[in-house]
Tab-separated table of C-alpha atoms and ligand atoms in Angstrom:
chain	number	residue	atom	x	y	z
A	398	MET	CA	-146.523	63.352	-77.201
A	399	LEU	CA	-144.858	62.979	-73.749
A	400	SER	CA	-141.323	62.225	-73.097
A	401	VAL	CA	-140.358	59.207	-71.204
A	402	GLN	CA	-139.458	61.207	-68.169
A	403	GLU	CA	-142.781	63.073	-68.263
A	404	ALA	CA	-144.754	59.961	-68.481
A	405	GLU	CA	-142.782	58.308	-65.574
A	406	SER	CA	-143.391	61.129	-63.377
A	407	ILE	CA	-147.145	61.563	-64.274
A	408	ILE	CA	-147.483	57.693	-63.629
A	409	LEU	CA	-145.674	57.788	-60.245
A	410	ASN	CA	-147.827	60.706	-59.113
A	411	LEU	CA	-150.960	58.687	-59.946
A	412	VAL	CA	-150.040	55.866	-57.645
A	413	ARG	CA	-151.666	56.616	-54.356
A	414	SER	CA	-149.728	56.624	-51.220
A	415	LEU	CA	-150.270	53.396	-49.330
A	416	ASP	CA	-151.980	53.462	-46.043
A	417	SER	CA	-150.264	51.458	-43.193
A	418	ASN	CA	-153.582	50.455	-41.733
A	419	GLN	CA	-155.747	49.975	-44.643
A	420	ASP	CA	-153.093	48.364	-46.714
A	421	LEU	CA	-151.746	46.139	-44.005
A	422	GLU	CA	-151.458	42.484	-43.730
A	423	ILE	CA	-150.098	40.477	-40.887
A	424	VAL	CA	-147.795	37.702	-41.823
A	425	ASP	CA	-145.768	35.103	-40.047
A	426	LEU	CA	-142.019	35.208	-40.198
A	427	GLU	CA	-141.901	32.151	-42.482
A	428	ALA	CA	-144.053	33.860	-44.985
A	429	ALA	CA	-142.373	37.255	-44.736
A	430	SER	CA	-139.658	36.773	-47.433
A	431	GLY	CA	-139.883	39.193	-50.285
A	432	ARG	CA	-142.714	41.333	-48.500
A	433	ILE	CA	-142.206	44.947	-47.538
A	434	LEU	CA	-142.733	46.197	-44.016
A	435	ALA	CA	-145.563	48.495	-43.559
A	436	GLN	CA	-144.845	49.155	-39.877
A	437	ALA	CA	-141.731	49.811	-38.002
A	438	VAL	CA	-140.507	46.680	-36.127
A	439	VAL	CA	-139.492	47.316	-32.548
A	440	GLY	CA	-137.764	44.436	-30.634
A	441	ASN	CA	-138.153	43.803	-26.878
A	442	LEU	CA	-134.808	41.961	-26.470
A	443	ASP	CA	-131.448	43.480	-26.323
A	444	ILE	CA	-128.930	41.969	-28.847
A	445	PRO	CA	-126.696	40.332	-27.594
A	446	HIS	CA	-129.312	39.338	-25.082
A	447	TRP	CA	-126.624	39.125	-22.290
A	448	ASP	CA	-122.816	39.553	-22.073
A	449	ASN	CA	-121.180	36.663	-23.647
A	450	SER	CA	-117.851	35.492	-24.933
A	451	ALA	CA	-116.866	36.026	-28.492
A	452	MET	CA	-114.160	33.128	-28.253
A	453	ASP	CA	-113.465	29.714	-26.953
A	454	ALA	CA	-111.502	31.031	-23.904
A	455	TYR	CA	-111.302	31.782	-20.234
A	456	ALA	CA	-113.536	34.400	-18.416
A	457	VAL	CA	-111.511	36.382	-15.775
A	458	SER	CA	-111.602	39.532	-13.751
A	459	TYR	CA	-109.499	42.123	-15.499
A	460	GLN	CA	-108.018	43.172	-12.103
A	461	ASP	CA	-106.355	39.773	-11.652
A	462	VAL	CA	-104.602	39.835	-14.895
A	463	ALA	CA	-103.914	43.419	-15.685
A	464	ASN	CA	-100.218	43.306	-14.826
A	465	CYS	CA	-99.241	39.919	-15.903
A	466	SER	CA	-96.264	39.456	-18.239
A	467	PRO	CA	-93.901	36.627	-19.370
A	468	GLU	CA	-91.629	37.634	-16.315
A	469	GLN	CA	-94.632	37.712	-13.927
A	470	PRO	CA	-97.249	35.281	-15.141
A	471	VAL	CA	-100.539	34.988	-13.167
A	472	THR	CA	-101.916	31.675	-12.186
A	473	LEU	CA	-105.647	31.289	-11.851
A	474	GLU	CA	-107.734	28.261	-10.790
A	475	VAL	CA	-110.337	27.156	-13.288
A	476	VAL	CA	-113.495	26.417	-11.063
A	477	THR	CA	-116.168	26.004	-13.578
A	478	GLU	CA	-116.995	25.305	-17.248
A	479	ILE	CA	-119.646	27.299	-19.161
A	480	ALA	CA	-121.008	26.055	-22.414
A	481	ALA	CA	-123.227	28.173	-24.693
A	482	GLY	CA	-126.838	28.068	-23.642
A	483	VAL	CA	-126.394	27.523	-20.046
A	484	LEU	CA	-126.898	29.917	-17.041
A	485	PRO	CA	-123.553	30.158	-15.063
A	486	GLN	CA	-124.020	28.869	-11.503
A	487	THR	CA	-120.778	29.809	-9.953
A	488	GLU	CA	-119.572	33.246	-9.020
A	489	ILE	CA	-115.883	33.744	-9.928
A	490	LYS	CA	-113.753	35.126	-7.073
A	491	SER	CA	-110.319	36.779	-7.253
A	492	GLY	CA	-107.728	34.178	-8.383
A	493	GLN	CA	-110.254	32.226	-10.239
A	494	ALA	CA	-111.382	31.794	-13.851
A	495	ALA	CA	-114.053	30.065	-15.835
A	496	ARG	CA	-113.496	27.912	-18.894
A	497	ILE	CA	-115.980	29.572	-21.366
A	498	PHE	CA	-117.008	28.780	-25.043
A	499	THR	CA	-118.263	31.090	-27.836
A	500	GLY	CA	-121.597	32.474	-27.193
A	501	ALA	CA	-121.693	31.482	-23.520
A	502	MET	CA	-122.847	33.899	-20.731
A	503	LEU	CA	-120.117	35.546	-18.703
A	504	PRO	CA	-120.377	34.518	-15.054
A	505	VAL	CA	-120.656	36.972	-12.260
A	506	GLY	CA	-117.141	38.193	-11.171
A	507	THR	CA	-115.735	38.302	-14.693
A	508	ASP	CA	-115.480	41.045	-17.212
A	509	THR	CA	-112.792	40.010	-19.655
A	510	ILE	CA	-111.994	37.022	-21.902
A	511	VAL	CA	-108.511	35.619	-22.240
A	512	ILE	CA	-108.249	33.471	-25.373
A	513	GLN	CA	-107.107	30.005	-24.838
A	514	GLU	CA	-104.089	30.547	-27.184
A	515	ASN	CA	-102.710	33.094	-24.617
A	516	THR	CA	-102.973	30.641	-21.713
A	517	GLN	CA	-101.106	27.528	-20.661
A	518	ARG	CA	-103.220	24.946	-18.784
A	519	SER	CA	-102.176	22.342	-16.260
A	520	GLY	CA	-104.896	20.530	-14.424
A	521	ASP	CA	-107.236	23.063	-12.934
A	522	LEU	CA	-104.706	25.830	-13.301
A	523	ILE	CA	-104.143	28.308	-16.043
A	524	SER	CA	-101.076	30.524	-16.436
A	525	ILE	CA	-101.414	33.746	-18.219
A	526	GLN	CA	-98.433	35.569	-19.526
A	527	GLN	CA	-99.891	38.380	-21.581
A	528	ALA	CA	-102.330	40.944	-20.120
A	529	PRO	CA	-105.598	41.217	-22.077
A	530	LYS	CA	-107.286	44.474	-22.817
A	531	PHE	CA	-110.028	45.460	-20.375
A	532	GLN	CA	-113.312	43.692	-21.522
A	533	GLU	CA	-111.606	42.147	-24.393
A	534	PHE	CA	-113.664	39.568	-26.367
A	535	VAL	CA	-116.815	40.328	-24.470
A	536	ARG	CA	-119.845	40.953	-26.546
A	537	HIS	CA	-121.870	43.299	-24.297
A	538	GLN	CA	-125.622	43.077	-23.779
A	539	GLY	CA	-127.398	45.514	-26.059
A	540	ALA	CA	-124.128	46.384	-27.920
A	541	PHE	CA	-125.767	45.649	-31.418
A	542	TYR	CA	-129.333	46.697	-30.627
A	543	GLN	CA	-131.202	48.095	-27.632
A	544	ALA	CA	-134.750	46.785	-26.881
A	545	GLY	CA	-137.552	49.268	-27.615
A	546	THR	CA	-135.697	51.180	-30.395
A	547	PRO	CA	-136.706	50.695	-34.044
A	548	LEU	CA	-135.127	47.623	-35.465
A	549	LEU	CA	-136.442	47.868	-39.144
A	550	GLU	CA	-138.158	50.804	-40.831
A	551	PRO	CA	-141.387	50.701	-42.982
A	552	GLY	CA	-140.577	50.272	-46.776
A	553	VAL	CA	-137.810	47.806	-46.095
A	554	LYS	CA	-137.900	44.634	-48.308
A	555	ILE	CA	-137.562	41.568	-46.314
A	556	GLY	CA	-134.743	39.272	-47.508
A	557	ALA	CA	-132.520	36.786	-45.854
A	558	ALA	CA	-130.513	39.207	-43.751
A	559	GLU	CA	-133.686	40.894	-42.514
A	560	ILE	CA	-135.221	37.488	-41.684
A	561	ALA	CA	-132.224	36.716	-39.653
A	562	VAL	CA	-132.524	39.960	-37.703
A	563	LEU	CA	-136.296	39.434	-37.158
A	564	ALA	CA	-135.797	35.918	-36.004
A	565	THR	CA	-133.085	36.829	-33.567
A	566	ALA	CA	-135.234	39.572	-32.171
A	567	GLN	CA	-138.126	36.966	-31.936
A	568	CYS	CA	-140.422	39.200	-34.068
A	569	THR	CA	-142.496	36.468	-35.539
A	570	GLN	CA	-145.532	38.474	-36.728
A	571	LEU	CA	-145.012	41.283	-39.074
A	572	GLY	CA	-147.201	44.132	-40.486
A	573	VAL	CA	-146.358	44.084	-44.308
A	574	TYR	CA	-148.168	45.851	-47.093
A	575	ARG	CA	-150.721	43.662	-48.859
A	576	ARG	CA	-149.658	42.730	-52.392
A	577	PRO	CA	-151.484	44.849	-55.012
A	578	SER	CA	-153.876	42.766	-57.162
A	579	VAL	CA	-153.172	43.258	-60.938
A	580	ALA	CA	-155.734	42.157	-63.419
A	581	ILE	CA	-154.309	41.206	-66.774
A	582	LEU	CA	-156.239	40.912	-70.026
A	583	SER	CA	-155.305	40.399	-73.607
A	584	THR	CA	-157.336	42.005	-76.243
A	585	GLY	CA	-157.550	40.821	-79.886
A	586	ASP	CA	-159.940	38.654	-82.075
A	587	GLU	CA	-156.712	36.916	-83.417
A	588	LEU	CA	-155.565	35.634	-80.058
A	589	VAL	CA	-155.573	32.004	-78.915
A	590	THR	CA	-154.125	30.420	-75.719
A	591	PRO	CA	-150.908	28.361	-75.929
A	592	GLU	CA	-152.974	25.154	-75.354
A	593	GLN	CA	-155.361	25.934	-78.316
A	594	SER	CA	-154.766	24.544	-81.789
A	595	LEU	CA	-153.639	27.463	-84.076
A	596	GLN	CA	-155.881	28.305	-87.091
A	597	PRO	CA	-154.305	30.221	-90.064
A	598	GLY	CA	-153.891	33.905	-89.163
A	599	GLN	CA	-154.114	33.472	-85.400
A	600	ILE	CA	-151.598	34.471	-82.838
A	601	VAL	CA	-150.835	32.986	-79.536
A	602	ASP	CA	-151.473	35.187	-76.486
A	603	SER	CA	-148.033	35.247	-75.049
A	604	ASN	CA	-148.581	38.685	-73.210
A	605	GLN	CA	-151.021	37.194	-70.701
A	606	TYR	CA	-148.183	34.904	-69.428
A	607	ALA	CA	-145.330	37.234	-69.732
A	608	LEU	CA	-147.136	40.037	-67.895
A	609	ALA	CA	-148.290	37.546	-65.115
A	610	SER	CA	-144.661	36.558	-64.627
A	611	PHE	CA	-143.617	40.052	-64.616
A	612	VAL	CA	-146.278	41.080	-62.011
A	613	ALA	CA	-145.598	38.089	-59.704
A	614	HIS	CA	-141.740	39.037	-59.920
A	615	ASN	CA	-142.477	42.567	-58.936
A	616	GLY	CA	-144.629	41.772	-55.743
A	617	GLY	CA	-147.978	41.973	-57.264
A	618	ILE	CA	-150.716	39.271	-57.390
A	619	PRO	CA	-151.508	38.574	-60.999
A	620	VAL	CA	-155.098	38.023	-61.876
A	621	ARG	CA	-155.423	36.551	-65.307
A	622	LEU	CA	-158.700	37.557	-67.021
A	623	GLY	CA	-157.862	35.922	-70.394
A	624	ILE	CA	-158.422	36.937	-73.902
A	625	VAL	CA	-161.166	39.495	-74.837
A	626	PRO	CA	-162.141	39.823	-78.517
A	627	ASP	CA	-162.152	43.099	-80.219
A	628	HIS	CA	-165.823	43.706	-79.591
A	629	PRO	CA	-166.718	47.069	-77.959
A	630	GLU	CA	-169.382	45.589	-75.682
A	631	GLU	CA	-167.408	42.495	-74.486
A	632	LEU	CA	-164.465	44.620	-74.065
A	633	LYS	CA	-166.230	47.239	-72.100
A	634	GLN	CA	-167.683	44.539	-69.715
A	635	ALA	CA	-164.292	42.967	-69.314
A	636	ILE	CA	-162.523	46.270	-68.639
A	637	ALA	CA	-165.411	47.315	-66.187
A	638	LEU	CA	-164.988	44.116	-64.257
A	639	ALA	CA	-161.180	44.529	-64.058
A	640	ILE	CA	-161.202	48.084	-62.762
A	641	ALA	CA	-163.825	47.306	-60.237
A	642	SER	CA	-161.743	44.479	-58.783
A	643	ALA	CA	-158.014	45.154	-59.067
A	644	ASP	CA	-155.559	47.860	-57.928
A	645	LEU	CA	-153.934	47.922	-61.150
A	646	VAL	CA	-155.107	46.734	-64.605
A	647	LEU	CA	-152.758	45.718	-67.470
A	648	SER	CA	-154.460	45.334	-70.829
A	649	THR	CA	-152.584	44.669	-73.999
A	650	GLY	CA	-153.529	45.490	-77.542
A	651	GLY	CA	-156.154	47.908	-78.917
A	652	VAL	CA	-154.459	51.183	-77.856
A	653	SER	CA	-153.052	52.212	-81.176
A	654	VAL	CA	-155.018	53.874	-84.104
A	655	GLY	CA	-156.349	50.826	-85.857
A	656	ASP	CA	-160.017	50.333	-86.643
A	657	TYR	CA	-160.250	47.840	-83.828
A	658	ASP	CA	-158.535	49.673	-81.184
A	659	TYR	CA	-161.391	50.431	-78.791
A	660	VAL	CA	-159.517	50.655	-75.347
A	661	ASP	CA	-159.235	54.419	-74.977
A	662	ARG	CA	-162.858	54.961	-76.028
A	663	ILE	CA	-164.089	52.411	-73.536
A	664	LEU	CA	-161.999	53.964	-70.681
A	665	THR	CA	-163.482	57.271	-71.312
A	666	GLU	CA	-167.116	55.858	-71.539
A	667	LEU	CA	-166.442	54.110	-68.196
A	668	GLY	CA	-165.618	57.520	-66.586
A	669	GLY	CA	-161.901	57.274	-66.951
A	670	THR	CA	-159.462	60.196	-67.067
A	671	LEU	CA	-156.616	59.446	-69.613
A	672	HIS	CA	-153.340	60.982	-68.254
A	673	VAL	CA	-151.114	59.451	-70.770
A	674	ARG	CA	-151.909	58.474	-74.399
A	675	SER	CA	-148.638	58.183	-76.064
A	676	VAL	CA	-144.942	58.467	-75.181
A	677	ALA	CA	-141.998	59.290	-77.370
A	678	VAL	CA	-140.402	55.906	-76.758
A	679	LYS	CA	-139.602	52.939	-79.100
A	680	PRO	CA	-140.732	50.314	-78.692
A	681	GLY	CA	-144.083	51.073	-77.022
A	682	LYS	CA	-145.271	54.581	-78.315
A	683	PRO	CA	-149.031	54.017	-77.739
A	684	LEU	CA	-149.434	53.778	-73.939
A	685	THR	CA	-152.632	54.790	-72.210
A	686	VAL	CA	-152.692	55.431	-68.391
A	687	ALA	CA	-156.146	56.155	-66.953
A	688	THR	CA	-157.650	56.574	-63.495
A	689	PHE	CA	-161.356	56.505	-62.515
A	690	GLU	CA	-163.373	58.560	-60.145
A	691	ASP	CA	-165.393	55.790	-58.758
A	692	HIS	CA	-162.490	53.198	-58.424
A	693	ASN	CA	-159.182	53.221	-56.782
A	694	CYS	CA	-157.517	51.650	-59.818
A	695	LEU	CA	-154.741	52.584	-62.182
A	696	TYR	CA	-155.151	51.386	-65.678
A	697	PHE	CA	-152.385	50.767	-68.153
A	698	GLY	CA	-153.462	50.209	-71.799
A	699	ILE	CA	-150.232	48.693	-73.198
A	700	PRO	CA	-149.452	47.983	-77.006
A	701	GLY	CA	-150.081	44.384	-78.067
A	702	ASN	CA	-146.744	43.812	-79.689
A	703	PRO	CA	-144.986	41.375	-77.126
A	704	VAL	CA	-141.710	43.273	-77.126
A	705	SER	CA	-143.446	46.683	-76.717
A	706	ALA	CA	-145.574	45.086	-73.996
A	707	LEU	CA	-142.646	43.942	-71.932
A	708	VAL	CA	-140.585	46.895	-72.491
A	709	SER	CA	-143.495	49.226	-71.526
A	710	CYS	CA	-143.913	47.143	-68.268
A	711	TRP	CA	-140.155	47.279	-67.466
A	712	ARG	CA	-139.978	50.945	-68.182
A	713	PHE	CA	-143.382	52.291	-66.879
A	714	VAL	CA	-145.331	49.806	-64.985
A	715	GLN	CA	-142.479	48.495	-62.744
A	716	PRO	CA	-141.780	51.735	-60.874
A	717	ALA	CA	-145.615	52.070	-60.408
A	718	LEU	CA	-145.890	48.465	-59.045
A	719	LYS	CA	-143.001	48.827	-56.836
A	720	LYS	CA	-144.491	52.019	-55.297
A	721	PHE	CA	-147.894	50.228	-55.073
A	722	SER	CA	-146.240	47.468	-53.107
A	723	GLY	CA	-144.787	49.924	-50.539
A	724	LEU	CA	-141.237	49.779	-51.629
A	725	ALA	CA	-139.469	52.990	-50.423
A	726	ASP	CA	-138.020	55.033	-53.293
A	727	PHE	CA	-137.694	52.469	-56.169
A	728	LYS	CA	-135.729	53.976	-59.054
A	729	PRO	CA	-135.023	52.014	-62.386
A	730	CYS	CA	-131.439	50.865	-62.042
A	731	LEU	CA	-129.290	52.583	-64.819
A	732	VAL	CA	-125.617	51.863	-65.228
A	733	ASN	CA	-123.036	53.239	-67.648
A	734	ALA	CA	-121.759	50.597	-69.958
A	735	THR	CA	-119.419	50.259	-73.067
A	736	THR	CA	-121.397	48.991	-75.992
A	737	ARG	CA	-119.830	46.140	-77.917
A	738	HIS	CA	-122.104	46.900	-80.909
A	739	ASP	CA	-123.348	50.005	-82.887
A	740	LEU	CA	-126.666	51.138	-81.265
A	741	ARG	CA	-129.008	52.615	-83.987
A	742	ALA	CA	-132.237	54.578	-83.429
A	743	GLY	CA	-134.557	56.759	-85.474
A	744	GLY	CA	-133.790	59.927	-83.283
A	745	SER	CA	-137.399	61.123	-82.805
A	746	ARG	CA	-138.062	58.794	-79.761
A	747	GLU	CA	-136.106	57.488	-76.896
A	748	THR	CA	-135.022	54.051	-78.039
A	749	TYR	CA	-134.669	50.939	-76.018
A	750	LEU	CA	-132.525	48.166	-77.514
A	751	TRP	CA	-132.481	44.823	-75.702
A	752	GLY	CA	-129.399	42.652	-74.968
A	753	GLN	CA	-127.128	41.440	-72.220
A	754	LEU	CA	-125.388	43.508	-69.634
A	755	GLN	CA	-122.090	41.857	-68.749
A	756	LEU	CA	-119.451	42.678	-66.140
A	757	THR	CA	-116.059	42.295	-67.648
A	758	GLU	CA	-113.030	42.977	-65.402
A	759	GLY	CA	-115.181	45.266	-63.165
A	760	ARG	CA	-116.684	47.396	-66.019
A	761	TYR	CA	-120.096	46.879	-67.719
A	762	GLU	CA	-120.361	46.014	-71.265
A	763	PHE	CA	-123.559	45.886	-73.241
A	764	ALA	CA	-124.008	43.287	-75.937
A	765	LEU	CA	-126.912	43.881	-78.280
A	766	ALA	CA	-129.149	40.870	-78.738
A	767	GLY	CA	-128.575	39.146	-82.085
A	768	GLY	CA	-131.111	39.052	-84.841
A	769	SER	CA	-133.870	41.531	-85.640
A	770	HIS	CA	-134.578	44.500	-83.272
A	771	SER	CA	-138.268	44.770	-84.773
A	772	SER	CA	-140.876	45.021	-81.972
A	773	GLY	CA	-142.524	41.990	-83.621
A	774	ASN	CA	-139.631	39.736	-82.873
A	775	LEU	CA	-139.923	38.510	-79.387
A	776	ILE	CA	-137.627	35.492	-79.776
A	777	ASN	CA	-134.275	37.420	-79.132
A	778	LEU	CA	-135.880	39.175	-76.092
A	779	ALA	CA	-135.246	35.927	-74.063
A	780	GLN	CA	-132.136	36.286	-71.779
A	781	THR	CA	-132.370	40.178	-71.865
A	782	THR	CA	-130.552	41.573	-68.856
A	783	GLY	CA	-130.386	45.256	-69.963
A	784	LEU	CA	-132.058	47.723	-72.165
A	785	ALA	CA	-129.593	50.185	-73.801
A	786	ILE	CA	-131.094	53.625	-74.020
A	787	VAL	CA	-130.426	55.779	-77.219
A	788	PRO	CA	-131.625	59.266	-76.314
A	789	VAL	CA	-133.920	61.411	-78.499
A	790	ASN	CA	-132.020	63.294	-81.321
A	791	GLN	CA	-129.393	60.602	-81.505
A	792	ASN	CA	-129.165	58.055	-84.322
A	793	LEU	CA	-126.166	56.124	-83.410
A	794	ILE	CA	-124.106	55.142	-80.298
A	795	PRO	CA	-121.015	53.614	-82.013
A	796	GLN	CA	-119.345	50.443	-80.767
A	797	GLY	CA	-116.968	51.144	-77.877
A	798	SER	CA	-118.562	54.254	-76.592
A	799	GLU	CA	-120.479	54.751	-73.418
A	800	VAL	CA	-124.280	54.032	-73.137
A	801	LYS	CA	-126.848	54.102	-70.268
A	802	VAL	CA	-128.279	50.650	-69.791
A	803	MET	CA	-131.412	49.942	-67.756
A	804	LEU	CA	-130.970	46.761	-65.679
A	805	ILE	CA	-133.631	44.068	-66.033
A	806	SER	CA	-133.738	41.757	-63.001
B	30	AMP	P1	-152.427	45.841	-81.265
B	30	AMP	O1	-151.593	46.648	-80.255
B	30	AMP	O2	-153.642	45.268	-80.770
B	30	AMP	O3	-152.477	46.616	-82.533
B	30	AMP	O4	-151.396	44.550	-81.572
B	30	AMP	C1	-150.229	44.646	-82.228
B	30	AMP	C2	-149.609	43.432	-82.534
B	30	AMP	O5	-149.354	42.585	-81.296
B	30	AMP	C3	-150.598	42.456	-83.348
B	30	AMP	O6	-149.669	41.768	-84.352
B	30	AMP	C4	-150.992	41.576	-82.436
B	30	AMP	O7	-151.525	40.360	-83.062
B	30	AMP	C5	-149.953	41.279	-81.540
B	30	AMP	N1	-150.578	40.978	-80.169
B	30	AMP	C6	-151.601	41.645	-79.519
B	30	AMP	N2	-151.855	41.102	-78.373
B	30	AMP	C7	-150.986	40.073	-78.241
B	30	AMP	C8	-150.905	39.126	-77.126
B	30	AMP	N3	-151.635	39.176	-76.135
B	30	AMP	N4	-149.830	38.174	-77.364
B	30	AMP	C9	-149.120	38.241	-78.487
B	30	AMP	N5	-149.290	39.100	-79.480
B	30	AMP	C10	-150.136	40.012	-79.319
B	31	MG	MG1	-155.205	44.335	-81.432
């Protein structure tokens, strides 16, 4: 049986590197939020676009005011007013100044801004008693970014700040990685959809919906293929269709050692190589990961238990999906926290206990979810923000001690 770390590294190695041509999609700026850049963005505008004022003030030539003081104030004539957004029409000569507002272009003949608080105005004249610094409060053209240099690198996820940068640089068409398509299927004769009326013994297929939400949240396109019964031929057809059409396949159920667990056998019959079959982890020990010679597809056979299914997704599928969507260097986010409860484990497998991670006075604390921690209980999985990890060979992390917690976002 593989350790969690071994399984994780095998899985990450199986995710093929994305190709910035083949896996490219061009999107408009408005549709770019949440996407990942496949190509470097190079702007063709300096930022700031031109020298402009950082204040509501007066634009002057430094030479005129370099030596002024309360004893020897300098008086300048205000010959023009420049609002943001207009091209200055008047050249400023020695002895003159321009009234200027934040963001407005500096007129020819000026190089320094004197803030209005340091001036006294009377009619068209201003008196300056305090010498500014040379070029003070001028935002120079290209000071923040020079046209033609890389603005954002491939692998960057586009959020609000990146959108602002791209908009200001007038980059409105962006090369992003296409989203990986992820086929999701639930296996089990006992399963019904949430809309169907429940007959004795049946179980509602929650995994289909949970996994679709998980996939969408992590940058993939979920393709729900529905419930497939534990019937070898039907299952084989459904799996064959899934691997032929998707980048990733997530099936739940049918990977343990029960009489109706056909998934591994079918994957082999379809020419699959099984790289992972079980992992020393709880919940979620039976985990199958397969690739196929004829299809560029990574297959995850995930245990059917809803808790095991989601924990397996958070721990093993998420890094693969992030890599597949082009995110540079995704790592599960682990923090040190103090546990508010005893954390118990069997010792033979790395154990993930679900609960809430809370920030109290600048320190993380972990509160174990109340109720049963059986992998059959999915009710207390709601509101999970962290998975506390009890390492192999450890049976207890006592209340008040430090524990590693994986952040669930
Ligand atoms: P299996 O992994 O197929 O042995 O299933 C383990 C347990 O999880 C069984 O109790 C199943 O009924 C349950 N289960 C399997 N698939 C799902 C699903 N899609 N949604 C909810 N429960 C499931
Ligand atoms: Mg089953």
